[in-house]
């Protein structure tokens, strides 16, 4: 059972969720380049690194045993399984950043967003949606990072995730990248 966080720092916690391939990573990278006041939490995962992914920058890549230990020791703010791998948000650093007045971004999948909604009810949760399902599939394939099996799992999961849009505080459609970036900035309340 998760404890609700009692202090009011959660107003600076921003969650971005959306199906794999929608463009979360692309947009978050641009947000970070444009806004020093934002801090992105680096997640832990049991998935293998993709080409070009750097330990501690894109993820902390962990063996399942180590990931389980962190679960046991309450090391995660939330964690979930996704397409055959585990992903989790390290707890300690986020609380430190929030206490120091940083706005913290979490780029996580649906089950994690639901957990955060319970522990941080005032966090602002944004769902990033594709213009349509065909475009989503095109983007996942076009990225060229996943096996056919991983693509199929992600597309199957995407169908479930897309049903959850109404749970979110805001929905941003990532059709034109620049427009989506501006919408995200507006929703979060960032100044250009
Ligand atoms: P996610 O992090 O949600 O899995 P990515 O950021 O990796 O998605 O984006 C998936 C692919 O889609 C990448 O190749 C990226 O360049 C491309 N992409 C992102 N946004 C757009 C967009 N608005 N229009 C066209 N392609 C996009
Ligand atoms: P990918 O394998 O494409 O990097 O990520 C797969 C999914 O896991 C994406 O939807 C991403 O947002 C999500 N994810 C990344 N880190 C975390 C995390 O710490 N917790 C949860 N719940 N999901 C995460």
PDB file of C-alpha atoms and ligand atoms in Angstrom:
ATOM      1  CA  UNK A   1       0.000   0.000   0.000  1.00  0.00           C
ATOM      2  CA  UNK A   2       1.429   3.354  -1.057  1.00  0.00           C
ATOM      3  CA  UNK A   3       1.457   6.290   1.387  1.00  0.00           C
ATOM      4  CA  UNK A   4      -0.011   9.547   0.151  1.00  0.00           C
ATOM      5  CA  UNK A   5       2.670  12.245   0.187  1.00  0.00           C
ATOM      6  CA  UNK A   6       1.511  14.785   2.730  1.00  0.00           C
ATOM      7  CA  UNK A   7       3.253  17.954   1.611  1.00  0.00           C
ATOM      8  CA  UNK A   8       2.080  20.138  -1.235  1.00  0.00           C
ATOM      9  CA  UNK A   9       5.146  19.864  -3.445  1.00  0.00           C
ATOM     10  CA  UNK A  10       3.272  17.674  -5.897  1.00  0.00           C
ATOM     11  CA  UNK A  11       2.021  20.732  -7.765  1.00  0.00           C
ATOM     12  CA  UNK A  12       5.461  20.761  -9.390  1.00  0.00           C
ATOM     13  CA  UNK A  13       5.279  17.162 -10.494  1.00  0.00           C
ATOM     14  CA  UNK A  14       4.359  16.701 -14.153  1.00  0.00           C
ATOM     15  CA  UNK A  15       3.581  13.312 -15.654  1.00  0.00           C
ATOM     16  CA  UNK A  16       3.734  12.682 -19.402  1.00  0.00           C
ATOM     17  CA  UNK A  17       2.182   9.449 -20.585  1.00  0.00           C
ATOM     18  CA  UNK A  18       1.307   8.132 -24.010  1.00  0.00           C
ATOM     19  CA  UNK A  19       1.702   5.075 -26.209  1.00  0.00           C
ATOM     20  CA  UNK A  20       5.124   3.923 -27.282  1.00  0.00           C
ATOM     21  CA  UNK A  21       6.230   5.747 -30.432  1.00  0.00           C
ATOM     22  CA  UNK A  22       3.928   8.746 -29.983  1.00  0.00           C
ATOM     23  CA  UNK A  23       6.904  11.080 -29.522  1.00  0.00           C
ATOM     24  CA  UNK A  24       7.268  11.428 -25.725  1.00  0.00           C
ATOM     25  CA  UNK A  25      11.052  11.164 -25.773  1.00  0.00           C
ATOM     26  CA  UNK A  26      11.367  13.582 -28.692  1.00  0.00           C
ATOM     27  CA  UNK A  27       9.157  16.220 -27.072  1.00  0.00           C
ATOM     28  CA  UNK A  28      10.600  15.826 -23.577  1.00  0.00           C
ATOM     29  CA  UNK A  29      14.114  16.326 -24.978  1.00  0.00           C
ATOM     30  CA  UNK A  30      13.009  19.585 -26.592  1.00  0.00           C
ATOM     31  CA  UNK A  31      11.262  20.740 -23.410  1.00  0.00           C
ATOM     32  CA  UNK A  32      14.457  20.145 -21.421  1.00  0.00           C
ATOM     33  CA  UNK A  33      16.560  22.014 -23.966  1.00  0.00           C
ATOM     34  CA  UNK A  34      14.243  25.020 -23.735  1.00  0.00           C
ATOM     35  CA  UNK A  35      13.537  25.081 -19.976  1.00  0.00           C
ATOM     36  CA  UNK A  36      16.299  24.891 -17.371  1.00  0.00           C
ATOM     37  CA  UNK A  37      13.732  24.889 -14.592  1.00  0.00           C
ATOM     38  CA  UNK A  38      12.596  21.377 -15.570  1.00  0.00           C
ATOM     39  CA  UNK A  39      14.278  18.228 -14.312  1.00  0.00           C
ATOM     40  CA  UNK A  40      13.601  14.836 -15.887  1.00  0.00           C
ATOM     41  CA  UNK A  41      13.657  11.806 -13.650  1.00  0.00           C
ATOM     42  CA  UNK A  42      15.854   9.005 -15.031  1.00  0.00           C
ATOM     43  CA  UNK A  43      14.024   5.706 -14.651  1.00  0.00           C
ATOM     44  CA  UNK A  44      15.354   2.240 -13.973  1.00  0.00           C
ATOM     45  CA  UNK A  45      14.538  -0.566 -16.379  1.00  0.00           C
ATOM     46  CA  UNK A  46      15.260  -4.238 -16.944  1.00  0.00           C
ATOM     47  CA  UNK A  47      15.118  -3.712 -20.729  1.00  0.00           C
ATOM     48  CA  UNK A  48      18.393  -3.916 -22.647  1.00  0.00           C
ATOM     49  CA  UNK A  49      19.901  -0.640 -23.863  1.00  0.00           C
ATOM     50  CA  UNK A  50      19.114   0.373 -27.427  1.00  0.00           C
ATOM     51  CA  UNK A  51      21.937   1.549 -29.666  1.00  0.00           C
ATOM     52  CA  UNK A  52      23.117   4.929 -28.398  1.00  0.00           C
ATOM     53  CA  UNK A  53      21.397   4.723 -25.008  1.00  0.00           C
ATOM     54  CA  UNK A  54      23.653   5.714 -22.135  1.00  0.00           C
ATOM     55  CA  UNK A  55      23.568   4.307 -18.606  1.00  0.00           C
ATOM     56  CA  UNK A  56      22.349   6.960 -16.147  1.00  0.00           C
ATOM     57  CA  UNK A  57      21.275   9.321 -18.915  1.00  0.00           C
ATOM     58  CA  UNK A  58      18.483   7.461 -20.700  1.00  0.00           C
ATOM     59  CA  UNK A  59      17.913   4.824 -18.034  1.00  0.00           C
ATOM     60  CA  UNK A  60      19.593   2.958 -15.223  1.00  0.00           C
ATOM     61  CA  UNK A  61      19.758  -0.484 -16.828  1.00  0.00           C
ATOM     62  CA  UNK A  62      19.316  -3.077 -14.078  1.00  0.00           C
ATOM     63  CA  UNK A  63      19.252  -6.846 -13.791  1.00  0.00           C
ATOM     64  CA  UNK A  64      15.876  -8.162 -12.656  1.00  0.00           C
ATOM     65  CA  UNK A  65      17.381  -9.204  -9.282  1.00  0.00           C
ATOM     66  CA  UNK A  66      18.552  -5.664  -8.535  1.00  0.00           C
ATOM     67  CA  UNK A  67      15.228  -4.222  -9.720  1.00  0.00           C
ATOM     68  CA  UNK A  68      13.392  -6.594  -7.356  1.00  0.00           C
ATOM     69  CA  UNK A  69      15.603  -5.515  -4.465  1.00  0.00           C
ATOM     70  CA  UNK A  70      14.660  -1.896  -5.112  1.00  0.00           C
ATOM     71  CA  UNK A  71      10.973  -2.839  -5.115  1.00  0.00           C
ATOM     72  CA  UNK A  72      11.442  -4.635  -1.775  1.00  0.00           C
ATOM     73  CA  UNK A  73      13.277  -1.636  -0.287  1.00  0.00           C
ATOM     74  CA  UNK A  74      10.594   0.852  -1.421  1.00  0.00           C
ATOM     75  CA  UNK A  75      13.139   2.413  -3.757  1.00  0.00           C
ATOM     76  CA  UNK A  76      10.535   3.261  -6.384  1.00  0.00           C
ATOM     77  CA  UNK A  77       7.894   5.958  -6.356  1.00  0.00           C
ATOM     78  CA  UNK A  78       6.048   3.753  -8.824  1.00  0.00           C
ATOM     79  CA  UNK A  79       6.940   0.828 -11.050  1.00  0.00           C
ATOM     80  CA  UNK A  80       5.212  -1.232 -13.725  1.00  0.00           C
ATOM     81  CA  UNK A  81       5.700  -3.964 -16.274  1.00  0.00           C
ATOM     82  CA  UNK A  82       5.549  -2.899 -19.890  1.00  0.00           C
ATOM     83  CA  UNK A  83       5.935  -5.073 -22.993  1.00  0.00           C
ATOM     84  CA  UNK A  84       7.848  -7.742 -21.072  1.00  0.00           C
ATOM     85  CA  UNK A  85      10.176  -5.478 -19.076  1.00  0.00           C
ATOM     86  CA  UNK A  86      10.023  -3.603 -15.759  1.00  0.00           C
ATOM     87  CA  UNK A  87      10.319   0.164 -15.421  1.00  0.00           C
ATOM     88  CA  UNK A  88      10.444   2.235 -12.230  1.00  0.00           C
ATOM     89  CA  UNK A  89      10.884   5.795 -11.007  1.00  0.00           C
ATOM     90  CA  UNK A  90      13.611   6.091  -8.325  1.00  0.00           C
ATOM     91  CA  UNK A  91      12.014   7.705  -5.282  1.00  0.00           C
ATOM     92  CA  UNK A  92      14.804   9.470  -3.401  1.00  0.00           C
ATOM     93  CA  UNK A  93      16.059  11.940  -5.990  1.00  0.00           C
ATOM     94  CA  UNK A  94      12.580  13.083  -6.964  1.00  0.00           C
ATOM     95  CA  UNK A  95      11.667  14.018  -3.423  1.00  0.00           C
ATOM     96  CA  UNK A  96      14.971  15.886  -3.079  1.00  0.00           C
ATOM     97  CA  UNK A  97      14.370  17.820  -6.331  1.00  0.00           C
ATOM     98  CA  UNK A  98      10.829  18.732  -5.335  1.00  0.00           C
ATOM     99  CA  UNK A  99      12.008  19.894  -1.926  1.00  0.00           C
ATOM    100  CA  UNK A 100      14.573  22.092  -3.713  1.00  0.00           C
ATOM    101  CA  UNK A 101      11.842  23.715  -5.794  1.00  0.00           C
ATOM    102  CA  UNK A 102      12.533  22.034  -9.150  1.00  0.00           C
ATOM    103  CA  UNK A 103       9.691  21.074 -11.463  1.00  0.00           C
ATOM    104  CA  UNK A 104      10.019  17.353 -11.991  1.00  0.00           C
ATOM    105  CA  UNK A 105       8.977  15.580 -15.195  1.00  0.00           C
ATOM    106  CA  UNK A 106       8.111  11.894 -15.254  1.00  0.00           C
ATOM    107  CA  UNK A 107       7.846  10.216 -18.643  1.00  0.00           C
ATOM    108  CA  UNK A 108       6.082   6.985 -17.736  1.00  0.00           C
ATOM    109  CA  UNK A 109       3.452   4.531 -18.978  1.00  0.00           C
ATOM    110  CA  UNK A 110      -0.196   4.295 -17.923  1.00  0.00           C
ATOM    111  CA  UNK A 111      -0.001   1.994 -14.880  1.00  0.00           C
ATOM    112  CA  UNK A 112       2.745   4.135 -13.392  1.00  0.00           C
ATOM    113  CA  UNK A 113       0.725   7.300 -14.019  1.00  0.00           C
ATOM    114  CA  UNK A 114      -2.191   5.706 -12.182  1.00  0.00           C
ATOM    115  CA  UNK A 115       0.022   4.927  -9.180  1.00  0.00           C
ATOM    116  CA  UNK A 116       1.383   8.477  -9.111  1.00  0.00           C
ATOM    117  CA  UNK A 117      -2.204   9.795  -9.203  1.00  0.00           C
ATOM    118  CA  UNK A 118      -2.762   8.068  -5.832  1.00  0.00           C
ATOM    119  CA  UNK A 119       0.464   9.185  -4.145  1.00  0.00           C
ATOM    120  CA  UNK A 120       0.641  12.677  -5.716  1.00  0.00           C
ATOM    121  CA  UNK A 121      -2.990  13.648  -6.400  1.00  0.00           C
ATOM    122  CA  UNK A 122      -2.058  17.205  -7.375  1.00  0.00           C
ATOM    123  CA  UNK A 123       0.514  16.206  -9.957  1.00  0.00           C
ATOM    124  CA  UNK A 124      -0.394  17.467 -13.424  1.00  0.00           C
ATOM    125  CA  UNK A 125      -0.898  14.530 -15.781  1.00  0.00           C
ATOM    126  CA  UNK A 126      -0.680  14.931 -19.559  1.00  0.00           C
ATOM    127  CA  UNK A 127      -1.583  12.297 -22.135  1.00  0.00           C
ATOM    128  CA  UNK A 128       0.291  12.568 -25.410  1.00  0.00           C
ATOM    129  CA  UNK A 129      -1.833  11.099 -28.210  1.00  0.00           C
ATOM    130  CA  UNK A 130      -1.006  10.236 -31.830  1.00  0.00           C
ATOM    131  CA  UNK A 131      -3.081  11.791 -34.644  1.00  0.00           C
ATOM    132  CA  UNK A 132      -4.241   8.231 -35.468  1.00  0.00           C
ATOM    133  CA  UNK A 133      -3.211   4.609 -34.916  1.00  0.00           C
ATOM    134  CA  UNK A 134      -1.653   4.155 -38.382  1.00  0.00           C
ATOM    135  CA  UNK A 135       0.689   7.082 -37.762  1.00  0.00           C
ATOM    136  CA  UNK A 136       1.648   5.606 -34.381  1.00  0.00           C
ATOM    137  CA  UNK A 137       2.600   2.297 -36.012  1.00  0.00           C
ATOM    138  CA  UNK A 138       4.538   4.177 -38.688  1.00  0.00           C
ATOM    139  CA  UNK A 139       6.517   6.046 -36.020  1.00  0.00           C
ATOM    140  CA  UNK A 140       7.364   2.944 -33.972  1.00  0.00           C
ATOM    141  CA  UNK A 141       8.547   1.154 -37.108  1.00  0.00           C
ATOM    142  CA  UNK A 142      10.297   4.254 -38.449  1.00  0.00           C
ATOM    143  CA  UNK A 143      12.283   4.610 -35.214  1.00  0.00           C
ATOM    144  CA  UNK A 144      13.897   1.276 -36.070  1.00  0.00           C
ATOM    145  CA  UNK A 145      14.824   0.375 -32.489  1.00  0.00           C
ATOM    146  CA  UNK A 146      12.485  -2.495 -31.679  1.00  0.00           C
ATOM    147  CA  UNK A 147      12.136  -6.110 -32.775  1.00  0.00           C
ATOM    148  CA  UNK A 148       8.908  -7.171 -34.495  1.00  0.00           C
ATOM    149  CA  UNK A 149       7.859  -8.917 -31.282  1.00  0.00           C
ATOM    150  CA  UNK A 150       8.441  -5.751 -29.237  1.00  0.00           C
ATOM    151  CA  UNK A 151       6.550  -3.670 -31.825  1.00  0.00           C
ATOM    152  CA  UNK A 152       3.542  -6.005 -31.646  1.00  0.00           C
ATOM    153  CA  UNK A 153       3.503  -5.890 -27.818  1.00  0.00           C
ATOM    154  CA  UNK A 154       3.733  -2.105 -27.862  1.00  0.00           C
ATOM    155  CA  UNK A 155       0.938  -1.694 -30.401  1.00  0.00           C
ATOM    156  CA  UNK A 156      -1.308  -4.044 -28.434  1.00  0.00           C
ATOM    157  CA  UNK A 157      -0.623  -2.078 -25.266  1.00  0.00           C
ATOM    158  CA  UNK A 158      -1.161   1.216 -27.131  1.00  0.00           C
ATOM    159  CA  UNK A 159      -4.779   0.209 -27.848  1.00  0.00           C
ATOM    160  CA  UNK A 160      -5.398  -0.114 -24.085  1.00  0.00           C
ATOM    161  CA  UNK A 161      -3.556   3.096 -23.257  1.00  0.00           C
ATOM    162  CA  UNK A 162      -5.532   5.117 -25.796  1.00  0.00           C
ATOM    163  CA  UNK A 163      -8.752   4.141 -23.969  1.00  0.00           C
ATOM    164  CA  UNK A 164      -7.458   5.960 -20.870  1.00  0.00           C
ATOM    165  CA  UNK A 165      -7.156   9.492 -22.300  1.00  0.00           C
ATOM    166  CA  UNK A 166     -10.056  10.768 -20.217  1.00  0.00           C
ATOM    167  CA  UNK A 167      -8.237  10.008 -16.974  1.00  0.00           C
ATOM    168  CA  UNK A 168      -5.747  12.796 -17.703  1.00  0.00           C
ATOM    169  CA  UNK A 169      -5.733  16.505 -16.859  1.00  0.00           C
ATOM    170  CA  UNK A 170      -4.810  17.393 -20.454  1.00  0.00           C
ATOM    171  CA  UNK A 171      -4.499  15.646 -23.798  1.00  0.00           C
ATOM    172  CA  UNK A 172      -1.970  16.887 -26.357  1.00  0.00           C
ATOM    173  CA  UNK A 173      -2.063  15.446 -29.877  1.00  0.00           C
ATOM    174  CA  UNK A 174       1.412  15.092 -31.350  1.00  0.00           C
ATOM    175  CA  UNK A 175       0.649  15.683 -35.023  1.00  0.00           C
ATOM    176  CA  UNK A 176       2.859  18.610 -35.972  1.00  0.00           C
ATOM    177  CA  UNK A 177       5.868  18.456 -33.623  1.00  0.00           C
ATOM    178  CA  UNK A 178       6.311  22.214 -33.160  1.00  0.00           C
ATOM    179  CA  UNK A 179       2.619  22.741 -32.410  1.00  0.00           C
ATOM    180  CA  UNK A 180       2.637  19.882 -29.905  1.00  0.00           C
ATOM    181  CA  UNK A 181       5.646  21.401 -28.169  1.00  0.00           C
ATOM    182  CA  UNK A 182       3.893  24.754 -27.842  1.00  0.00           C
ATOM    183  CA  UNK A 183       0.748  23.064 -26.521  1.00  0.00           C
ATOM    184  CA  UNK A 184       2.774  21.151 -23.957  1.00  0.00           C
ATOM    185  CA  UNK A 185       4.463  24.349 -22.808  1.00  0.00           C
ATOM    186  CA  UNK A 186       1.099  26.036 -22.477  1.00  0.00           C
ATOM    187  CA  UNK A 187      -0.439  23.161 -20.520  1.00  0.00           C
ATOM    188  CA  UNK A 188       2.513  23.010 -18.129  1.00  0.00           C
ATOM    189  CA  UNK A 189       2.534  26.798 -17.786  1.00  0.00           C
ATOM    190  CA  UNK A 190       6.046  27.345 -19.125  1.00  0.00           C
ATOM    191  CA  UNK A 191       7.057  30.686 -20.577  1.00  0.00           C
ATOM    192  CA  UNK A 192       8.720  30.800 -24.005  1.00  0.00           C
TER     193      UNK A 192
HETATM  194  P1  LIG B   1       8.238   7.589 -27.547  1.00  0.00           P
HETATM  195  O1  LIG B   1       9.304   8.196 -26.666  1.00  0.00           O
HETATM  196  O2  LIG B   1       6.879   8.071 -27.220  1.00  0.00           O
HETATM  197  O3  LIG B   1       8.306   6.084 -27.614  1.00  0.00           O
HETATM  198  P2  LIG B   1       9.831   8.776 -29.705  1.00  0.00           P
HETATM  199  O4  LIG B   1      10.082  10.151 -29.170  1.00  0.00           O
HETATM  200  O5  LIG B   1      10.940   7.790 -29.654  1.00  0.00           O
HETATM  201  O6  LIG B   1       8.512   8.138 -29.031  1.00  0.00           O
HETATM  202  O7  LIG B   1       9.321   8.972 -31.203  1.00  0.00           O
HETATM  203  C1  LIG B   1       9.063   7.841 -32.053  1.00  0.00           C
HETATM  204  C2  LIG B   1       9.447   8.221 -33.484  1.00  0.00           C
HETATM  205  O8  LIG B   1       8.501   9.188 -33.973  1.00  0.00           O
HETATM  206  C3  LIG B   1      10.819   8.848 -33.613  1.00  0.00           C
HETATM  207  O9  LIG B   1      11.455   8.354 -34.772  1.00  0.00           O
HETATM  208  C4  LIG B   1      10.525  10.350 -33.719  1.00  0.00           C
HETATM  209  O10 LIG B   1      11.517  11.024 -34.461  1.00  0.00           O
HETATM  210  C5  LIG B   1       9.181  10.345 -34.451  1.00  0.00           C
HETATM  211  N1  LIG B   1       8.308  11.498 -34.142  1.00  0.00           N
HETATM  212  C6  LIG B   1       8.083  12.092 -32.945  1.00  0.00           C
HETATM  213  N2  LIG B   1       7.198  13.087 -33.053  1.00  0.00           N
HETATM  214  C7  LIG B   1       6.844  13.160 -34.362  1.00  0.00           C
HETATM  215  C8  LIG B   1       5.952  13.995 -35.119  1.00  0.00           C
HETATM  216  N3  LIG B   1       5.246  14.984 -34.543  1.00  0.00           N
HETATM  217  N4  LIG B   1       5.840  13.767 -36.434  1.00  0.00           N
HETATM  218  C9  LIG B   1       6.544  12.769 -37.032  1.00  0.00           C
HETATM  219  N5  LIG B   1       7.399  11.949 -36.381  1.00  0.00           N
HETATM  220  C10 LIG B   1       7.552  12.123 -35.052  1.00  0.00           C
HETATM  221  P1  LIG B   2      10.858   2.383 -23.754  1.00  0.00           P
HETATM  222  O1  LIG B   2      11.209   0.915 -23.625  1.00  0.00           O
HETATM  223  O2  LIG B   2      10.257   2.679 -25.109  1.00  0.00           O
HETATM  224  O3  LIG B   2      11.991   3.284 -23.378  1.00  0.00           O
HETATM  225  O4  LIG B   2       9.702   2.681 -22.699  1.00  0.00           O
HETATM  226  C1  LIG B   2       8.541   1.906 -22.688  1.00  0.00           C
HETATM  227  C2  LIG B   2       7.491   2.579 -21.847  1.00  0.00           C
HETATM  228  O5  LIG B   2       7.908   2.624 -20.484  1.00  0.00           O
HETATM  229  C3  LIG B   2       7.212   4.016 -22.258  1.00  0.00           C
HETATM  230  O6  LIG B   2       5.794   4.204 -22.283  1.00  0.00           O
HETATM  231  C4  LIG B   2       7.827   4.837 -21.144  1.00  0.00           C
HETATM  232  O7  LIG B   2       7.129   6.052 -20.924  1.00  0.00           O
HETATM  233  C5  LIG B   2       7.620   3.907 -19.972  1.00  0.00           C
HETATM  234  N1  LIG B   2       8.500   4.181 -18.840  1.00  0.00           N
HETATM  235  C6  LIG B   2       9.767   4.668 -18.845  1.00  0.00           C
HETATM  236  N2  LIG B   2      10.217   4.808 -17.592  1.00  0.00           N
HETATM  237  C7  LIG B   2       9.214   4.443 -16.769  1.00  0.00           C
HETATM  238  C8  LIG B   2       9.058   4.381 -15.340  1.00  0.00           C
HETATM  239  O8  LIG B   2       9.931   4.725 -14.555  1.00  0.00           O
HETATM  240  N3  LIG B   2       7.878   3.922 -14.879  1.00  0.00           N
HETATM  241  C9  LIG B   2       6.862   3.537 -15.695  1.00  0.00           C
HETATM  242  N4  LIG B   2       5.731   3.121 -15.134  1.00  0.00           N
HETATM  243  N5  LIG B   2       6.961   3.585 -17.034  1.00  0.00           N
HETATM  244  C10 LIG B   2       8.126   4.023 -17.561  1.00  0.00           C
END
